PDB file of C-alpha atoms in Angstrom:
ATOM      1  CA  UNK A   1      -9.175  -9.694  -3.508  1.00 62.00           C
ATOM      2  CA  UNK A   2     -12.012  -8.592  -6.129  1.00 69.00           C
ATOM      3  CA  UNK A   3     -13.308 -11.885  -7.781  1.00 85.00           C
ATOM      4  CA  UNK A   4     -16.033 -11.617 -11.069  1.00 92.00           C
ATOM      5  CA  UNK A   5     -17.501 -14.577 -11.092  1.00 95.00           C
ATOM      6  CA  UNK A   6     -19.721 -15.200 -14.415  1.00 96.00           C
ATOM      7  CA  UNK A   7     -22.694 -17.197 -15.090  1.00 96.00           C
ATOM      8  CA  UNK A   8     -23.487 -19.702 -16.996  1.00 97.00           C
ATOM      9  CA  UNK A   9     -19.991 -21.234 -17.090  1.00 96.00           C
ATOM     10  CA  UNK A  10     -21.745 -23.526 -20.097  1.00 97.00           C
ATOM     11  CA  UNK A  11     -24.181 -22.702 -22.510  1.00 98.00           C
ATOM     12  CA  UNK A  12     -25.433 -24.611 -26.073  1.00 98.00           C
ATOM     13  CA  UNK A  13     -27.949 -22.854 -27.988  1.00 97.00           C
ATOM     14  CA  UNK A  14     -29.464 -23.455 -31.664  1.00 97.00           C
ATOM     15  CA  UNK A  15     -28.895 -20.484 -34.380  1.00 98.00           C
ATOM     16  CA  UNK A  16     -31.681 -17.553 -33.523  1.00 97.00           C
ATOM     17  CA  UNK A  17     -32.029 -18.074 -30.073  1.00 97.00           C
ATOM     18  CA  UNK A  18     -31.507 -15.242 -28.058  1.00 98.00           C
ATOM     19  CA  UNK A  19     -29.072 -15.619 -24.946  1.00 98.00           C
ATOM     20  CA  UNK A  20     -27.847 -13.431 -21.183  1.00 98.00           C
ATOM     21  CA  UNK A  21     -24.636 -13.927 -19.801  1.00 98.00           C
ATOM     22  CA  UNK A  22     -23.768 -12.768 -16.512  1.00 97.00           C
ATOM     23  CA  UNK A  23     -21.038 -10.933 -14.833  1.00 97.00           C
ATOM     24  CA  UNK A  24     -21.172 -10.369 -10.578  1.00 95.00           C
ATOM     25  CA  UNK A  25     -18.664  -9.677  -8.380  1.00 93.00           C
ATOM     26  CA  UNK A  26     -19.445  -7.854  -4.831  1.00 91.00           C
ATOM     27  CA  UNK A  27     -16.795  -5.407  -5.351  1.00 90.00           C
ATOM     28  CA  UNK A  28     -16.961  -1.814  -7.275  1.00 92.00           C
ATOM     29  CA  UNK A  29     -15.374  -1.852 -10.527  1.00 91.00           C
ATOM     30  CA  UNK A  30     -13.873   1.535 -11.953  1.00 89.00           C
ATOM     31  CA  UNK A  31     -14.496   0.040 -15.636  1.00 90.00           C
ATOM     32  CA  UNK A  32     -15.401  -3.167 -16.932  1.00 93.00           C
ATOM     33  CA  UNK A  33     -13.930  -5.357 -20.382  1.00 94.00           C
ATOM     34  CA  UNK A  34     -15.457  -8.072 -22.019  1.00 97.00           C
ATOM     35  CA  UNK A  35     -13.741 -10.039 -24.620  1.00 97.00           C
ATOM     36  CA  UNK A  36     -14.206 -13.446 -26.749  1.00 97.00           C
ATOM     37  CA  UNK A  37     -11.924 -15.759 -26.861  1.00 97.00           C
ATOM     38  CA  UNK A  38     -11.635 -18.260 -29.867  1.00 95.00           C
ATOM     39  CA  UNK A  39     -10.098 -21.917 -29.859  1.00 91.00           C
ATOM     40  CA  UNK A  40      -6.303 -21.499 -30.404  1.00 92.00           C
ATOM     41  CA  UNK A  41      -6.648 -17.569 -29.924  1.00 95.00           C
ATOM     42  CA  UNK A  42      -6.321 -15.085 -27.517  1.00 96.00           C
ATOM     43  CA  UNK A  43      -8.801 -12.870 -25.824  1.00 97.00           C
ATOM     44  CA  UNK A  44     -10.629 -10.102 -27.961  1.00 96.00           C
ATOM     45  CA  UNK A  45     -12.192  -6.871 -26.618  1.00 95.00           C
ATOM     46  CA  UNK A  46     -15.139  -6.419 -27.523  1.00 96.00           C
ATOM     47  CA  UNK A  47     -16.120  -3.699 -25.356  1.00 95.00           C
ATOM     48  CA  UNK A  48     -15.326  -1.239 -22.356  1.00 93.00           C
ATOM     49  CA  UNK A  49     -18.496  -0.107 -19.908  1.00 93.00           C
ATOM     50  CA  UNK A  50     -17.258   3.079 -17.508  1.00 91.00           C
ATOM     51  CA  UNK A  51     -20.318   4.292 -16.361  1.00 92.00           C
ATOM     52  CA  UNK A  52     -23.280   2.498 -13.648  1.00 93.00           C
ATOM     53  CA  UNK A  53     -25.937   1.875 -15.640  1.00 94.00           C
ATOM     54  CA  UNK A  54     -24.718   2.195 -18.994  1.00 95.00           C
ATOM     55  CA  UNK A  55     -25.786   0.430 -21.868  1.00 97.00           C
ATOM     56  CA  UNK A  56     -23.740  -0.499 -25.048  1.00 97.00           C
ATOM     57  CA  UNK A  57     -24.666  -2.207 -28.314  1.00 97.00           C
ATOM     58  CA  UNK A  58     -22.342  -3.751 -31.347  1.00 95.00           C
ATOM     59  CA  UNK A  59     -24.638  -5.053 -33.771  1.00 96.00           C
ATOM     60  CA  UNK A  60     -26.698  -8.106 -31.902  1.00 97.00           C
ATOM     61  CA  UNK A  61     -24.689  -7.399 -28.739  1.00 97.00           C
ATOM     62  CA  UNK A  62     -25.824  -5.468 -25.597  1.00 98.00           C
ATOM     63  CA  UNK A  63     -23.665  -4.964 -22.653  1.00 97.00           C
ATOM     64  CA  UNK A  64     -24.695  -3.571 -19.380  1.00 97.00           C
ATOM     65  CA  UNK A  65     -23.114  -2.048 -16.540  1.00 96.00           C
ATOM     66  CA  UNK A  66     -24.768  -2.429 -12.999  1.00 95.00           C
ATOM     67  CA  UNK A  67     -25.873   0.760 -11.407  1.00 94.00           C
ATOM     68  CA  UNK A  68     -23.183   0.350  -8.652  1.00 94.00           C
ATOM     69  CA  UNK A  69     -20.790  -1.257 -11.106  1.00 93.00           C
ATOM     70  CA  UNK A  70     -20.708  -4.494  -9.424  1.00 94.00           C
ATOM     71  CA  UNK A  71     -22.536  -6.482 -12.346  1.00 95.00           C
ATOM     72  CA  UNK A  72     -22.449  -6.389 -15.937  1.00 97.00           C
ATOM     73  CA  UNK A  73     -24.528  -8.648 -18.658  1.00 97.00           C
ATOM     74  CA  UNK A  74     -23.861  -9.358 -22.176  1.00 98.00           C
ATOM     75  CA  UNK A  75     -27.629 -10.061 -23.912  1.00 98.00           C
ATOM     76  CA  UNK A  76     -27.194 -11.834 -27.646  1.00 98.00           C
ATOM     77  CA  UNK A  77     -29.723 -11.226 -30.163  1.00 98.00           C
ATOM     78  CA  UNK A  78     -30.397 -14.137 -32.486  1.00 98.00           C
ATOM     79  CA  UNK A  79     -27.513 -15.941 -31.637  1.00 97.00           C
ATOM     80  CA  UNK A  80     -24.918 -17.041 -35.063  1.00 97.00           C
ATOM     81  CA  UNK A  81     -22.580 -20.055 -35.315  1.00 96.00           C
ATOM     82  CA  UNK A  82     -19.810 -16.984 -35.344  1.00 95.00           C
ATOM     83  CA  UNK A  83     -20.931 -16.598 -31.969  1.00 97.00           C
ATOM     84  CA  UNK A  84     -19.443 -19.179 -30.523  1.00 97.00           C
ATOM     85  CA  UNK A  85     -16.854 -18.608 -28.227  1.00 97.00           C
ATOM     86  CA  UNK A  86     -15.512 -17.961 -24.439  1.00 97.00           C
ATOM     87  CA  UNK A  87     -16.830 -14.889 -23.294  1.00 98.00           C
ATOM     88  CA  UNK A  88     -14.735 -13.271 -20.494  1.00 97.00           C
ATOM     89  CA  UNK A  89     -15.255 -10.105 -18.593  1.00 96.00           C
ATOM     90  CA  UNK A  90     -12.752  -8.255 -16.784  1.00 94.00           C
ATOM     91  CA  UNK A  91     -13.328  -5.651 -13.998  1.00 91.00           C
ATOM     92  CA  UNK A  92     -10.548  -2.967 -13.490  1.00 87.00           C
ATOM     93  CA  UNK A  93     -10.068  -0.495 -10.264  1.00 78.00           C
ATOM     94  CA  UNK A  94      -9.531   2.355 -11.860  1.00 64.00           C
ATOM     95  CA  UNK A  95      -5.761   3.805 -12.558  1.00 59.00           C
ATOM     96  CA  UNK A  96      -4.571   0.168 -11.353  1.00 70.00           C
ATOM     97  CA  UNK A  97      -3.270  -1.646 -14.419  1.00 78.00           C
ATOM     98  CA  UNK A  98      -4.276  -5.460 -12.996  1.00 82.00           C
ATOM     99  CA  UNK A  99      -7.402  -6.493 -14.558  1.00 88.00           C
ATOM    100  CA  UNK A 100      -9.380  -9.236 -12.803  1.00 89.00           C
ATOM    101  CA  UNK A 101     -10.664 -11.511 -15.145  1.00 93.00           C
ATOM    102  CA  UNK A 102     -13.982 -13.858 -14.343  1.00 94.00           C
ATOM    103  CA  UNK A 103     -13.339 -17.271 -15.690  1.00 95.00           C
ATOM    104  CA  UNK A 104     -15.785 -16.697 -18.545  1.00 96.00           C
ATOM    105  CA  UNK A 105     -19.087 -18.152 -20.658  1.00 97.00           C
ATOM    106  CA  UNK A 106     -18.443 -20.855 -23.241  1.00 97.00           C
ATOM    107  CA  UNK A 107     -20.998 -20.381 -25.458  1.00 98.00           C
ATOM    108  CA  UNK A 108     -21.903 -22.886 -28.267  1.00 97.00           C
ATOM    109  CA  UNK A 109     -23.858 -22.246 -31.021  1.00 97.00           C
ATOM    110  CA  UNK A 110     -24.699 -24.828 -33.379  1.00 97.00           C
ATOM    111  CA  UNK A 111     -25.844 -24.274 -36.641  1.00 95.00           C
TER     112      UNK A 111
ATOM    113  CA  UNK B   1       0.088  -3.946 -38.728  1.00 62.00           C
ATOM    114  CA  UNK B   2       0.993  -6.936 -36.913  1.00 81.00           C
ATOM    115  CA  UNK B   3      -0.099  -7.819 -33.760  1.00 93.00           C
ATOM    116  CA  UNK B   4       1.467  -9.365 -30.317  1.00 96.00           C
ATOM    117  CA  UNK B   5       3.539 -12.390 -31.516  1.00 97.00           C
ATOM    118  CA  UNK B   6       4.353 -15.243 -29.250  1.00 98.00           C
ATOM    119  CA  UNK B   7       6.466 -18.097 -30.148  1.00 97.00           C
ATOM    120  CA  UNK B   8       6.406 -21.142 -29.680  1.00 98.00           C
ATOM    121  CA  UNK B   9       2.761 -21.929 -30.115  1.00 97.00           C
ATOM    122  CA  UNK B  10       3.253 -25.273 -28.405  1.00 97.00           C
ATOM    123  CA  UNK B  11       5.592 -27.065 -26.756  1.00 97.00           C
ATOM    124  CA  UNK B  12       5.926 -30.160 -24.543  1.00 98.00           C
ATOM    125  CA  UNK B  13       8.430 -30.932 -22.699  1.00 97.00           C
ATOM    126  CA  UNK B  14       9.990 -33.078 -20.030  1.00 97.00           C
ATOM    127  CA  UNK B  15       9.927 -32.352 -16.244  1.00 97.00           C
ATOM    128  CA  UNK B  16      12.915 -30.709 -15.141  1.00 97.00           C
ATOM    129  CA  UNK B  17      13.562 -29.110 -18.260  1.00 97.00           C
ATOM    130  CA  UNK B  18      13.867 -25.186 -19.265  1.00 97.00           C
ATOM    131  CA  UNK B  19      11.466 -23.653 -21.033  1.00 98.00           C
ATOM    132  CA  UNK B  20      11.348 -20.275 -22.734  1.00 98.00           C
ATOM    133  CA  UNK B  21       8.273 -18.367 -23.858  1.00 98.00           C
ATOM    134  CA  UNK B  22       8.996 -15.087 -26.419  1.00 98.00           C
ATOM    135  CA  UNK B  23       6.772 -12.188 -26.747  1.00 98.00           C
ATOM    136  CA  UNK B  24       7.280  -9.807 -29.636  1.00 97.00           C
ATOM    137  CA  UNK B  25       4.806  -6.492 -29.101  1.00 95.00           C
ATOM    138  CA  UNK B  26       3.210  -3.811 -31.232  1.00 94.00           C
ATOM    139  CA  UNK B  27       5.241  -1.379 -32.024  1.00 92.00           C
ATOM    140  CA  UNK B  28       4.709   1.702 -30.001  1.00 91.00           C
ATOM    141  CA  UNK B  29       2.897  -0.264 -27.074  1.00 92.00           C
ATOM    142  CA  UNK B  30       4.477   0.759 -23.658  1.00 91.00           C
ATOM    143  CA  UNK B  31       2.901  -2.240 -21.355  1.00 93.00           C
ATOM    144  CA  UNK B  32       3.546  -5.903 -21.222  1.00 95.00           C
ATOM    145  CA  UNK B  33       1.553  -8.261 -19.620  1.00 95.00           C
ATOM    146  CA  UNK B  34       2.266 -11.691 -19.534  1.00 97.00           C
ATOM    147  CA  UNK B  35      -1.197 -13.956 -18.077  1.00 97.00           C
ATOM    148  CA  UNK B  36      -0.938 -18.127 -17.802  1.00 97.00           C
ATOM    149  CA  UNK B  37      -4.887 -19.742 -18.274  1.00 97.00           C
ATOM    150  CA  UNK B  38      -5.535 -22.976 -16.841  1.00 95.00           C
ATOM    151  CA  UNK B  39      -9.206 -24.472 -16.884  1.00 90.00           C
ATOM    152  CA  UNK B  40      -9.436 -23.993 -12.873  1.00 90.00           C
ATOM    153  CA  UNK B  41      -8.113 -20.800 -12.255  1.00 91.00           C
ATOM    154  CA  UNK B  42      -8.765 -18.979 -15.623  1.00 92.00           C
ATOM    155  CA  UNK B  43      -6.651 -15.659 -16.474  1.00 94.00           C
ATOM    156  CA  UNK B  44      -4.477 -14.990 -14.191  1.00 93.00           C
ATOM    157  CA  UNK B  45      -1.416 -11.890 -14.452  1.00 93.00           C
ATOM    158  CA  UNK B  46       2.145 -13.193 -13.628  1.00 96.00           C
ATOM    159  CA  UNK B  47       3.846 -10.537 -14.327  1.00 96.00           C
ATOM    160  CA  UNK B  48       3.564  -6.520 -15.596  1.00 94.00           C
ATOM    161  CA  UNK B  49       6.202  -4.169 -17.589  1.00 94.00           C
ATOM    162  CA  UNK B  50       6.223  -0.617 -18.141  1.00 92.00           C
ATOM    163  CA  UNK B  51       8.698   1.087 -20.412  1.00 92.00           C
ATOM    164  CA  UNK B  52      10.648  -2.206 -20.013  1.00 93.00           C
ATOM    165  CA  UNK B  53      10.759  -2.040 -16.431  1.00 94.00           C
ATOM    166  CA  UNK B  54       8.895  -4.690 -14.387  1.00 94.00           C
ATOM    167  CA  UNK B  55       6.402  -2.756 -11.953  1.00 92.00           C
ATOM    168  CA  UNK B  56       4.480  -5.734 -10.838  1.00 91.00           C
ATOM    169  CA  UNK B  57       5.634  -9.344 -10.617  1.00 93.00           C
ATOM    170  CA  UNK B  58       3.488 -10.721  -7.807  1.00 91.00           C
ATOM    171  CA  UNK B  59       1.695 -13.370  -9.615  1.00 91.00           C
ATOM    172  CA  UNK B  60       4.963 -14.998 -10.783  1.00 95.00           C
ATOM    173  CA  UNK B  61       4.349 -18.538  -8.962  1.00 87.00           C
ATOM    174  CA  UNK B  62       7.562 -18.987  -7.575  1.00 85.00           C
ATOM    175  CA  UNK B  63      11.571 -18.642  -8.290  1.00 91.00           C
ATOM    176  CA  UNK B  64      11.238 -21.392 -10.889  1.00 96.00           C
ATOM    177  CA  UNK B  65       9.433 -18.643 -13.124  1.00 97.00           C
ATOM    178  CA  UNK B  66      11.731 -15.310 -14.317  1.00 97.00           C
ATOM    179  CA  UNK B  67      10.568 -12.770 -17.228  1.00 97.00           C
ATOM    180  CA  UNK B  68      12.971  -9.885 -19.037  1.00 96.00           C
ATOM    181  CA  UNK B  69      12.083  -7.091 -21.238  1.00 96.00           C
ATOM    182  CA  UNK B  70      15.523  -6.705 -22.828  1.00 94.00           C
ATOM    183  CA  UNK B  71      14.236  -3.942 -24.817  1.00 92.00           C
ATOM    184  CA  UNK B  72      10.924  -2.213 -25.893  1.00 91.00           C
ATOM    185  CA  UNK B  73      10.141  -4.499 -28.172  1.00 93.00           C
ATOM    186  CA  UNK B  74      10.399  -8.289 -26.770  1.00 96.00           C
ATOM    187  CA  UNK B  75       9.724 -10.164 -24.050  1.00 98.00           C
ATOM    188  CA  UNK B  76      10.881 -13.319 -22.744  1.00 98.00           C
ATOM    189  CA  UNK B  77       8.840 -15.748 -19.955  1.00 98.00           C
ATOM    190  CA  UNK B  78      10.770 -18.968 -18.487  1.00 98.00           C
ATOM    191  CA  UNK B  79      10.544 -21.134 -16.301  1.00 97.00           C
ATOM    192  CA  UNK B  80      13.219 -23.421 -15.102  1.00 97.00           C
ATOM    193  CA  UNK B  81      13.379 -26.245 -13.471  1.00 96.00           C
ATOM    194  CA  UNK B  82       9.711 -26.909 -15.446  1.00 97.00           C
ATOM    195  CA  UNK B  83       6.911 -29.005 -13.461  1.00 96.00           C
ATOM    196  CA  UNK B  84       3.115 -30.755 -14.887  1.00 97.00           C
ATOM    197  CA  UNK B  85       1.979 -28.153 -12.872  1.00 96.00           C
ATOM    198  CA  UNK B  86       3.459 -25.573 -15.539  1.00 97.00           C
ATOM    199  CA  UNK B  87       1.002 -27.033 -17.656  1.00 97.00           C
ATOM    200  CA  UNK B  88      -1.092 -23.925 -19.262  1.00 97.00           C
ATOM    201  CA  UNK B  89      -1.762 -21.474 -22.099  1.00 98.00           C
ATOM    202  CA  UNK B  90       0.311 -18.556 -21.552  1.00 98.00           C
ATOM    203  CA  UNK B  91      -0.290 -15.053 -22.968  1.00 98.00           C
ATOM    204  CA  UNK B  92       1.390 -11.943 -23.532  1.00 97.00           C
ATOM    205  CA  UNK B  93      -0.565  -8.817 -24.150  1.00 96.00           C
ATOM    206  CA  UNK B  94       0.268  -5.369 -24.940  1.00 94.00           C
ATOM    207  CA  UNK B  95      -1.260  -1.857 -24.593  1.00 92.00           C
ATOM    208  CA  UNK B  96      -0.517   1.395 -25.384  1.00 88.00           C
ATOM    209  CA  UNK B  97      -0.890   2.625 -21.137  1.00 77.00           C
ATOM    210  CA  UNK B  98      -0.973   0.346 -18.939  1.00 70.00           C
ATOM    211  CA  UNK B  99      -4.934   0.924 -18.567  1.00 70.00           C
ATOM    212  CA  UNK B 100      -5.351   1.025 -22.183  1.00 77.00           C
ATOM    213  CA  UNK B 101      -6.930  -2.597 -24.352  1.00 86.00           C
ATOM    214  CA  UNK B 102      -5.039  -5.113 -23.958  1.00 92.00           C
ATOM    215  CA  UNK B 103      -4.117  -6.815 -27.258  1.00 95.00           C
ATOM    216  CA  UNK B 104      -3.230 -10.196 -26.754  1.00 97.00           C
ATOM    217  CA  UNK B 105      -0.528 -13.021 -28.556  1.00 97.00           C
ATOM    218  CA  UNK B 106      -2.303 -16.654 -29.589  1.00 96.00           C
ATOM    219  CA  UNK B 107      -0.646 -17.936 -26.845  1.00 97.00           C
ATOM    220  CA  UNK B 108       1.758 -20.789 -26.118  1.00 98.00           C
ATOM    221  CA  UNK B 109       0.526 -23.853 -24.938  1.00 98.00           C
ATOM    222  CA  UNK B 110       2.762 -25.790 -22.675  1.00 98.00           C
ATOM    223  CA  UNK B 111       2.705 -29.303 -21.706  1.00 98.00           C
ATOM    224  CA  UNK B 112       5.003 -30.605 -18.782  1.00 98.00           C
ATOM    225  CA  UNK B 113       5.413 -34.412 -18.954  1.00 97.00           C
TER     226      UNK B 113
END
């Protein structure tokens, strides 16, 4: 069974700080999701990482796959009230359609 | 366009009783997914449609639980008798391939009294 298990389950931070989150698992991921999940709402994607080692940005958002796609961060960049949110990552194994979904980040931001 | 629409948003209910979720997708989506979210287990896939046909319905719970895709469009999740251990958000999502982005409903949240 591939687990993601993601780190810090908690976090409260002040407008303009900057903030990691962390996504580990010890299995190999073929591709890796992360999305943001508002109160009331379902899960967003924000962004798909294919590649070990591969960085992507949206605006104040970097993502990061792990060289042997085990790991993945998500680094925010003066943090917004906007921000604020669940952030979950989800590993998939390739062709299989079952994503495996790390119980996620619930980051505060307060104004 | 509209996306994945789930009704009801919330509903409590009694032990015992039936309950039925409804999933309406995006048009032209070809995968279903319907996930339940609890605090201690997170996101977790019950169940998984293709082309209206279920391929993967290991993480249904138990008997209690049954989902239908009566046509490419709509989905239906219940669960009868209903138990407090029910208790959960549950999500549909669609895609476009079944390892496509999952777009996801708001959710129903059920309450089992």
């Amino acid at each position: 069974t591939q687990l993601l298990e993601q780190s810090p389950q908690f976090l409260s931070i002040q407008e303009g700080e900057n903030l990691t989150v962390y996504c580990n698992s010890s299995s190999v991921f073929s591709s890796l999701q992360w999305y943001r999940q508002e109160p009331g709402e379902g899960p967003v994607l924000l962004v798909t990482v294919v590649t070990g080692g591969e960085v992507k940005k949206l605006k104040r958002l970097t993502f990061q796959f792990g060289d042997a796609r085990k790991d993945s961060s998500l680094h925010i960049t003066a943090a917004q009230p906007g921000d604020t949110g669940l952030y979950l990552c989800a590993g998939s194994g390739g062709s299989n359609y079952k994503l495996t979904f790390g119980k996620g980040t619930l980051l505060t931001v307060n104004p | 366009d509209a996306g994945v629409i789930q009704s009801p948003r919330h509903e409590v209910t009694e032990m015992g009783q039936e309950v039925t979720l409804r999933c309406k997708l995006i048009s032209g989506h070809n995968s279903l997914f319907w996930y339940r979210q609890t605090m201690m287990r997170g996101l977790e896939l019950l169940i998984y449609f293709n082309n209206n046909v279920p391929i993967d319905d290991s993480g249904m719970p138990e008997d209690r639980f049954s989902a239908k895709m009566p046509n490419a469009s709509f989905s239906t999740l219940k669960i009868q008798p209903s138990e407090p251990r029910d208790s959960a958000v549950y999500f549909c999502a669609s895609s476009l391939r079944s390892t496509g982005e999952l777009f996801f409903g708001e959710g129903s949240r059920l309450t089992v009294l």
